[in-house]
XYZ file of C-alpha atoms in Angstrom:
610
model
C 105.867 120.866 82.987
C 102.223 121.974 83.039
C 103.250 125.639 82.836
C 102.114 126.971 79.519
C 105.160 129.487 78.630
C 104.478 133.236 77.849
C 100.834 132.604 78.282
C 100.456 136.441 79.769
C 102.009 137.694 76.775
C 100.034 135.642 74.196
C 96.947 136.593 76.015
C 97.766 140.292 76.235
C 97.263 140.623 79.861
C 98.704 142.898 82.345
C 102.307 141.979 83.535
C 102.446 140.224 86.850
C 102.929 142.658 89.640
C 106.333 143.271 90.666
C 108.234 143.138 93.855
C 108.372 147.053 94.005
C 106.259 148.349 96.854
C 104.591 151.102 94.630
C 103.166 148.689 92.221
C 99.465 148.900 91.664
C 97.145 146.078 92.910
C 94.870 146.536 90.224
C 94.913 148.388 86.645
C 93.244 148.506 83.496
C 94.708 147.469 80.190
C 92.730 147.828 76.885
C 89.876 149.256 78.760
C 89.558 146.185 80.857
C 90.839 144.806 83.801
C 92.200 141.268 83.510
C 94.125 139.150 86.343
C 95.805 136.036 85.983
C 96.129 133.766 88.899
C 98.122 130.283 89.086
C 96.058 127.473 90.556
C 98.161 124.335 91.331
C 95.429 121.581 91.179
C 95.244 118.291 92.581
C 97.580 119.211 95.721
C 96.278 115.851 97.377
C 99.012 113.907 94.970
C 101.901 115.814 96.861
C 101.380 115.012 100.395
C 98.499 112.979 102.531
C 97.622 115.906 104.610
C 96.579 119.230 103.933
C 98.769 121.149 106.446
C 101.803 119.326 104.952
C 100.948 120.953 101.529
C 100.648 124.223 103.136
C 104.223 123.529 104.232
C 105.277 123.046 100.532
C 103.858 126.548 99.428
C 107.168 128.294 99.531
C 108.884 125.528 97.418
C 105.829 125.376 95.028
C 106.204 129.405 94.560
C 109.817 128.871 94.199
C 109.694 126.251 91.332
C 107.055 128.415 89.387
C 109.565 131.364 89.647
C 112.086 129.282 88.420
C 109.901 127.965 85.494
C 109.077 131.419 84.397
C 112.775 132.360 83.832
C 114.037 135.644 83.831
C 110.625 137.262 84.257
C 110.125 135.416 87.425
C 112.814 136.862 89.524
C 111.139 140.147 89.951
C 107.424 139.367 90.190
C 105.885 138.995 93.552
C 103.730 135.702 92.812
C 101.082 136.418 95.394
C 98.450 134.980 92.905
C 99.654 131.277 93.499
C 96.814 128.911 94.876
C 97.113 125.359 95.687
C 93.599 123.691 95.450
C 92.357 120.090 95.672
C 88.857 119.609 93.897
C 89.283 115.727 95.005
C 89.778 116.512 98.667
C 88.017 119.715 98.781
C 91.196 121.572 100.125
C 90.787 125.449 99.670
C 88.158 125.160 97.292
C 85.452 127.240 99.273
C 88.015 130.231 99.625
C 88.343 130.034 95.802
C 84.413 129.721 95.261
C 84.242 132.834 97.394
C 86.925 134.748 95.549
C 85.190 133.773 92.281
C 81.894 135.202 93.451
C 83.280 138.493 94.818
C 85.381 138.884 91.494
C 82.445 138.411 89.022
C 83.089 138.869 85.592
C 84.603 136.283 83.271
C 86.880 133.333 84.856
C 88.649 131.446 82.402
C 90.137 128.198 82.954
C 93.490 127.781 80.662
C 95.598 124.757 80.990
C 96.981 121.666 79.567
C 94.963 118.438 79.080
C 94.061 116.283 82.217
C 95.161 119.075 84.720
C 91.818 118.954 86.351
C 90.288 122.221 84.860
C 86.726 120.694 84.474
C 86.735 118.840 87.868
C 87.836 122.230 89.625
C 85.100 124.296 87.918
C 82.430 121.558 89.144
C 83.715 122.201 92.626
C 84.191 125.906 92.953
C 81.495 127.147 90.563
C 79.455 129.280 93.067
C 76.019 127.222 93.246
C 73.391 129.738 95.118
C 69.654 129.853 94.959
C 67.712 132.319 92.915
C 66.701 134.146 96.294
C 70.123 133.893 97.722
C 71.655 135.629 94.855
C 69.263 138.196 94.450
C 69.436 139.282 98.016
C 73.349 138.985 97.963
C 73.616 141.096 94.661
C 71.199 143.803 96.059
C 72.947 144.381 99.440
C 76.349 144.257 97.511
C 75.574 146.521 94.781
C 74.345 149.061 97.124
C 77.669 148.913 98.902
C 79.911 148.786 96.340
C 78.064 150.266 93.275
C 78.938 147.084 91.142
C 77.301 146.941 87.737
C 77.499 144.247 85.167
C 80.449 144.284 82.922
C 78.849 145.343 79.834
C 77.768 148.630 81.625
C 81.543 149.465 81.720
C 82.204 148.734 78.119
C 82.821 152.145 76.400
C 80.466 152.632 73.064
C 83.387 152.651 70.825
C 84.554 149.331 72.013
C 81.069 147.446 71.395
C 82.028 146.162 67.901
C 85.080 144.833 69.123
C 83.473 142.848 72.131
C 80.877 141.620 69.845
C 83.672 140.305 67.406
C 85.691 138.623 70.135
C 82.402 137.017 71.481
C 81.640 135.460 68.080
C 84.374 133.092 68.814
C 82.682 131.756 71.865
C 79.467 129.469 71.627
C 76.524 131.003 73.350
C 76.149 130.312 77.103
C 73.748 128.090 78.668
C 70.673 129.423 80.470
C 71.422 130.271 83.806
C 69.925 127.889 86.699
C 70.574 126.897 90.058
C 72.085 123.501 88.936
C 73.811 123.924 85.402
C 75.209 121.059 83.558
C 78.756 120.964 84.253
C 81.660 120.064 81.962
C 82.302 116.372 81.601
C 84.891 114.946 84.223
C 87.038 112.270 82.592
C 90.568 110.840 82.672
C 90.466 110.909 78.776
C 92.351 113.698 77.454
C 90.265 116.047 75.230
C 87.102 115.398 76.650
C 86.224 119.222 76.689
C 86.205 119.696 72.741
C 85.069 123.314 73.028
C 84.382 126.409 75.287
C 81.930 125.611 78.047
C 80.479 128.875 79.401
C 78.382 128.655 82.647
C 76.855 131.897 84.020
C 76.096 132.708 87.757
C 74.539 135.201 89.963
C 72.025 136.462 87.571
C 74.545 137.980 85.124
C 77.026 138.405 87.589
C 79.443 136.665 85.895
C 80.465 133.227 84.176
C 83.254 130.518 84.540
C 84.532 129.240 80.984
C 86.073 125.834 80.675
C 88.294 125.762 77.574
C 89.846 122.548 75.844
C 93.033 121.627 77.103
C 96.468 122.451 75.183
C 98.176 119.306 74.173
C 100.921 118.047 76.025
C 103.747 115.848 74.207
C 102.799 112.680 72.647
C 104.143 110.304 75.201
C 101.002 108.235 75.077
C 101.583 107.651 71.203
C 104.508 105.507 72.140
C 102.237 103.341 74.412
C 99.890 100.442 73.638
C 96.433 101.684 73.437
C 94.792 99.582 76.419
C 97.659 101.008 78.790
C 97.316 104.614 77.795
C 94.891 105.201 81.021
C 97.774 104.077 83.115
C 99.852 107.405 82.450
C 97.409 109.280 84.642
C 97.803 109.593 88.470
C 94.421 109.308 89.900
C 95.582 108.820 93.910
C 98.583 109.586 95.859
C 101.439 107.052 95.218
C 103.526 105.654 98.276
C 106.622 104.623 96.455
C 108.797 102.242 97.295
C 112.672 102.765 97.879
C 114.800 101.621 95.019
C 118.598 101.108 95.220
C 120.539 101.737 91.925
C 124.246 100.523 92.558
C 126.980 100.718 90.125
C 126.218 99.034 86.856
C 122.305 98.999 87.063
C 119.603 101.226 85.939
C 116.136 102.091 86.863
C 113.472 100.926 84.173
C 109.996 102.544 84.198
C 107.433 100.586 82.366
C 110.125 99.510 79.836
C 109.727 103.369 78.132
C 111.876 105.178 80.587
C 115.441 104.560 81.547
C 117.657 106.147 84.448
C 121.219 105.391 84.430
C 123.909 106.867 86.918
C 126.886 107.921 85.125
C 129.129 108.592 88.083
C 131.392 105.321 88.864
C 130.742 103.956 92.265
C 127.787 105.832 92.729
C 124.930 104.369 94.623
C 121.529 106.072 94.098
C 118.372 106.007 95.981
C 114.977 106.389 93.660
C 111.352 107.075 94.523
C 109.131 106.699 91.806
C 106.055 108.778 92.389
C 104.324 107.277 89.042
C 101.498 105.218 88.306
C 103.707 103.045 86.379
C 105.579 99.931 87.462
C 109.470 100.698 88.111
C 112.121 98.208 88.764
C 116.044 98.018 89.210
C 117.814 95.908 86.623
C 121.344 95.481 85.057
C 122.112 98.138 82.653
C 122.923 95.922 79.767
C 119.652 94.490 80.390
C 117.783 97.371 80.632
C 119.339 98.964 77.240
C 117.909 95.680 75.632
C 114.359 95.750 77.277
C 114.164 99.422 76.215
C 115.359 99.034 72.766
C 113.033 96.012 72.674
C 115.860 93.771 71.257
C 115.414 91.394 74.243
C 112.085 90.224 75.579
C 111.475 89.564 79.159
C 108.668 89.190 81.963
C 109.178 92.290 83.287
C 106.253 94.860 82.698
C 106.452 97.046 79.633
C 103.706 99.297 77.935
C 105.741 100.381 74.975
C 104.283 99.953 71.478
C 106.381 97.862 69.300
C 108.719 99.917 67.176
C 109.229 102.351 70.013
C 112.637 100.921 70.801
C 114.396 102.436 67.644
C 113.069 105.818 68.723
C 115.000 105.619 72.462
C 117.243 108.724 72.507
C 119.301 110.531 75.279
C 116.799 113.037 76.820
C 119.741 114.511 78.980
C 122.299 114.342 81.526
C 120.903 115.678 84.776
C 123.151 116.479 87.680
C 121.951 115.879 91.082
C 123.379 118.745 92.821
C 120.739 120.156 95.387
C 122.120 119.722 99.012
C 119.578 118.063 101.280
C 121.816 117.094 103.909
C 120.031 118.963 106.594
C 116.745 117.185 105.955
C 118.092 113.593 105.370
C 121.150 113.750 107.831
C 118.912 111.818 110.422
C 119.891 111.928 113.820
C 123.023 113.767 112.861
C 121.177 117.101 112.086
C 117.915 116.577 113.847
C 117.361 119.436 116.210
C 116.240 116.751 118.838
C 119.374 114.667 118.548
C 122.932 115.607 117.917
C 121.877 118.729 116.051
C 125.285 118.781 114.125
C 125.911 121.399 111.510
C 126.421 120.130 107.912
C 129.565 121.587 107.612
C 131.304 119.236 109.999
C 130.040 116.299 108.452
C 132.086 114.386 106.176
C 129.564 113.855 103.539
C 126.901 115.472 101.511
C 123.476 114.472 100.312
C 122.282 115.433 96.924
C 118.653 115.148 95.298
C 116.844 116.166 92.302
C 113.707 115.519 90.708
C 113.229 113.953 87.377
C 109.802 115.064 85.772
C 108.095 112.604 83.446
C 105.468 114.982 81.289
C 101.828 114.052 82.185
C 102.847 111.154 84.505
C 104.781 111.990 87.756
C 108.106 112.262 88.762
C 111.104 110.355 90.294
C 112.964 111.572 93.410
C 116.812 110.894 93.281
C 118.890 110.968 96.411
C 122.760 110.182 96.710
C 125.405 110.580 99.334
C 129.033 111.917 98.209
C 131.933 112.035 100.461
C 133.716 115.534 100.366
C 136.926 114.299 99.979
C 135.656 112.902 96.604
C 133.729 116.079 95.811
C 136.547 118.685 96.269
C 139.950 117.965 95.057
C 142.619 120.640 95.638
C 140.068 123.026 96.650
C 138.233 123.066 93.632
C 134.790 121.377 93.377
C 134.580 118.562 90.782
C 131.323 117.795 88.727
C 128.029 116.816 90.625
C 126.711 113.326 90.396
C 124.837 112.824 87.135
C 122.397 110.337 85.781
C 121.397 109.833 81.911
C 117.613 109.626 81.122
C 116.652 107.804 77.891
C 113.276 108.388 76.470
C 111.310 108.203 73.120
C 112.781 110.559 70.946
C 114.796 112.126 73.838
C 111.629 114.107 74.967
C 108.988 114.273 77.619
C 111.943 114.684 80.340
C 112.598 117.920 82.638
C 114.420 118.243 85.980
C 113.415 120.473 89.050
C 114.854 120.997 92.509
C 113.679 118.103 94.969
C 110.415 118.418 96.651
C 111.504 115.710 99.252
C 107.937 114.163 98.882
C 109.291 110.869 100.513
C 110.111 112.703 103.767
C 106.395 113.446 103.794
C 104.881 110.123 102.922
C 107.233 107.915 104.606
C 106.032 105.885 107.618
C 107.782 105.984 111.168
C 111.098 104.218 110.953
C 111.344 101.260 113.378
C 114.716 100.748 115.024
C 116.954 97.689 113.413
C 116.373 94.478 115.186
C 113.338 95.625 117.078
C 109.736 95.147 116.403
C 106.949 97.860 116.289
C 105.518 98.484 119.577
C 102.178 96.990 119.980
C 99.012 98.784 121.105
C 98.531 97.951 124.735
C 94.844 99.067 124.190
C 94.419 95.932 121.516
C 96.264 93.469 124.022
C 93.902 94.211 126.681
C 91.198 94.218 124.553
C 92.280 90.668 123.317
C 93.121 89.175 126.766
C 89.547 90.434 128.009
C 87.701 88.727 125.219
C 89.901 85.361 125.655
C 89.310 85.491 129.446
C 85.496 85.937 128.563
C 85.528 83.066 126.478
C 87.424 80.774 128.921
C 84.881 81.715 131.483
C 82.181 80.264 129.552
C 84.149 77.077 128.011
C 85.942 75.980 131.384
C 85.214 76.225 134.858
C 82.248 74.606 136.842
C 79.416 73.422 135.135
C 81.730 72.821 131.980
C 80.374 69.344 131.377
C 78.940 66.947 128.371
C 75.644 65.605 129.392
C 74.386 62.200 128.313
C 72.275 61.916 125.031
C 69.154 60.651 126.827
C 69.225 64.078 128.577
C 66.687 66.187 126.433
C 65.883 69.256 128.757
C 66.607 70.627 132.064
C 64.153 73.179 133.484
C 64.734 75.401 136.462
C 61.989 77.155 138.809
C 62.746 79.772 141.323
C 61.676 83.324 142.458
C 62.883 86.661 141.305
C 64.655 87.516 144.595
C 67.258 85.239 146.578
C 65.283 85.653 149.786
C 63.798 82.737 151.359
C 66.432 80.203 149.988
C 66.450 81.101 146.329
C 70.001 82.401 146.251
C 71.643 79.104 145.177
C 68.935 78.506 142.167
C 69.727 81.949 141.011
C 73.754 81.175 141.122
C 73.019 78.059 139.112
C 71.241 80.081 136.659
C 73.812 82.700 136.203
C 76.972 80.845 136.568
C 76.778 77.194 135.713
C 73.903 77.159 133.135
C 75.530 79.179 130.191
C 78.717 76.315 130.624
C 76.182 73.531 130.182
C 74.523 75.116 127.289
C 77.935 75.932 125.796
C 78.891 72.098 125.549
C 75.402 70.590 125.255
C 73.484 73.016 122.385
C 71.046 70.308 121.793
C 69.601 70.175 125.336
C 66.859 72.423 125.828
C 67.206 74.664 128.823
C 64.118 76.607 130.230
C 63.743 78.847 133.122
C 60.581 79.832 135.083
C 60.896 82.665 137.428
C 57.949 83.299 139.607
C 56.997 86.499 141.990
C 55.974 84.108 144.766
C 59.343 83.758 147.142
C 57.480 80.979 149.385
C 57.089 78.955 145.939
C 59.351 75.967 145.247
C 62.963 76.363 143.742
C 63.518 73.048 141.686
C 65.528 71.905 138.874
C 63.956 69.192 136.735
C 65.483 67.018 134.297
C 63.960 65.131 131.589
C 65.089 61.979 129.979
C 63.921 60.105 126.674
C 64.861 56.388 127.370
C 62.924 54.419 124.868
C 62.295 56.721 122.131
C 63.524 60.082 120.364
C 61.416 62.928 120.918
C 60.692 65.523 118.451
C 61.173 68.364 120.909
C 62.859 71.793 119.485
C 65.522 73.209 121.580
C 64.583 77.001 122.778
C 65.688 78.913 125.733
C 63.082 81.256 125.945
C 59.396 79.982 126.876
C 56.474 81.752 128.716
C 55.685 80.327 132.226
C 52.279 79.302 130.960
C 54.035 77.183 128.076
C 56.470 75.928 130.546
C 53.849 74.672 132.708
C 51.955 73.097 130.049
C 54.948 71.355 128.827
C 55.985 69.728 132.134
C 52.450 68.652 132.649
C 52.450 67.056 129.461
C 55.609 65.551 129.871
C 54.525 63.778 133.236
C 51.823 62.266 131.191
C 54.332 60.681 128.808
C 54.996 57.076 129.728
C 58.311 57.073 127.626
C 60.075 59.826 129.748
C 61.813 59.777 133.016
C 61.945 62.789 135.424
C 64.085 63.487 138.283
C 63.952 66.606 140.430
C 66.602 68.399 142.553
C 65.276 70.807 145.219
C 67.410 73.822 145.392
C 65.977 75.656 148.108
C 68.275 76.694 150.975
C 71.255 74.706 149.175
C 74.673 76.130 148.049
C 75.129 76.310 144.149
C 77.965 73.929 144.222
C 75.929 71.433 145.986
C 73.473 71.652 143.487
C 75.713 71.051 140.534
C 77.346 68.046 142.091
C 74.039 66.299 142.636
C 73.139 67.236 138.970
C 76.274 65.848 137.498
C 75.783 62.625 139.600
C 72.165 62.150 138.673
C 72.980 62.649 134.859
C 76.456 60.940 134.916
C 77.869 63.901 132.952
C 81.479 63.986 131.979
C 83.438 67.226 133.092
C 85.416 69.176 130.579
C 88.979 69.200 131.530
C 91.428 71.935 130.248
C 94.007 70.883 127.420
C 97.667 71.827 128.188
C 97.672 74.571 125.840
C 94.384 75.936 127.317
C 95.919 75.537 130.688
C 99.290 77.630 129.249
C 96.729 80.373 127.881
C 94.745 80.601 131.201
C 98.250 80.850 133.075
C 99.276 83.594 130.743
C 95.974 85.813 131.382
C 96.470 85.293 134.921
C 99.968 86.486 135.116
C 99.005 89.554 132.855
C 96.214 90.465 135.024
C 98.453 90.290 138.066
C 100.864 92.227 135.887
C 98.136 95.066 135.267
C 97.121 95.443 138.817
C 100.864 96.016 139.901
C 100.778 98.586 137.113
C 97.582 100.155 138.603
C 98.863 100.290 141.848
C 102.133 101.954 140.623
C 100.215 104.640 138.812
C 97.945 105.676 141.557
C 100.887 105.817 143.737
C 102.796 108.239 141.155
C 99.574 110.180 141.077
C 99.105 110.455 144.436
C 102.632 111.547 144.928
C 102.520 114.243 142.210
C 99.215 115.677 143.784
C 100.959 115.810 147.218
C 103.864 117.781 145.868
C 101.459 120.183 143.895
C 99.675 120.702 147.417
C 102.648 121.328 149.339
C 103.924 123.855 146.411
C 100.339 125.698 146.285
C 100.963 126.102 150.208
C 104.096 127.686 150.032
C 103.336 130.014 147.294
C 100.406 130.966 149.337
C 102.814 131.421 152.384
C 104.979 133.457 150.631
C 102.252 135.707 148.888
C 100.754 136.008 152.377
C 104.086 137.341 153.853
């Protein structure tokens, strides 16, 4: 509905190139060469991926051909471009094409179709040095001259008269002032001329042609909701017999075929819902107020009129037949199926469209060998305007998520499961196990002193530090735990416990102290008469013996796993066992395949040698 009818005739341009193989690619008319291209903007609203929009190009060309009427049957329509300034799809090719053509590029279209945004994206922004070098090389190769030089003298007066209708162009600069991009209609109030290429050409942003006045029937604060700013992921709505689809209290779609069930997919930025037909009529005519969302102005209800009765007649059984017609499944022909699936798109001007799908049994559609009428729906709108119909795009098939079999849950990602199990096992390794104990309140500090290497009996102290001390610190965050590692392998390996029995010390818990500060603190603590100190010799001792003596001296309370934690630990262990079995099985399968490949290669070599 954004196509301007008979635009080529109104602008007195050359006719579109016909399908005749002898038709000229370029021609002059009225001493000038003017070419018209059809640009479909905001293609990102049609499908989520660029490749999916590419597959829609034959459909878009066919819809454009149908919109052109009788003149569209004989033209080639090789000048149709589908771009997205929002996502940057195909804009580079258009920018290069604008630079190569030069001359004037006029953006003609209706309001809010994205002309200003497109100009901002495809304008050939090049630095002055790049422009000079590019023009010098291209002029020498093709003999190009500015457009003014091609104008015969007798046409200078006519050209000057036509240029008086345009405002003067802005001075050419590397980064010109671009048109204002806004969701409000009519932001571009007058033509904006932006030159480029040191006189090579210019882009002209024209004010948009007015659309229908649908926004006049909407409350002012909701008019901006008509514009589709991002791709809509619609919800499948089921319209049963006696029900209607109501769109924001403004548009009503009612099936007229008795007993017909219609699936509706509203690709609209407006709220759509299914309700009883009587209630939908009362809401749209504003004779009943409900809590359902509506954006219609007061007094719009009396203007509601029938926009038309539209037949759902495009056969989409091959696309929507599911596994019955899928080439990877049954791959049945549609002629043997007992039903036909029809579809159509109901357009709402300047807003979006509603995809309608219904299934009809063949015996109900054909009586006595003659086809009866197709399923139909009535569409009601203000003054009966702003509604049109086109063949279905099947956009729902492009945007729907992967279907899940009934009664089955979606398959979980094994990567996420294994990662979660590893994190849970790492947490339990610190929270539970040997060394997980709660120390008494009088224990204020634990200090370890041993050598860097495990030689000469320091292996037990190292094991206590690496395996048991993290668990003790986890359950006793207020107890300061310090370590002093020396280069002297002959030195002592001792664990010192500091108690505070008579008064609370104001020491701060720290886990990283220098060796000098640790020695000073130990010497100071030995001089403190209010502290008790006990030392465990860790040299040439096993780590479990050291831990046992530590727990006995401090009278610490070991942490025992709760039943829930024990169950989780058992689940982690079983999962690890299953993963190990899977690893072994995969290794055996890989080895078997490798041996088969080696035998096959050996046999092929023997045959080739013979």
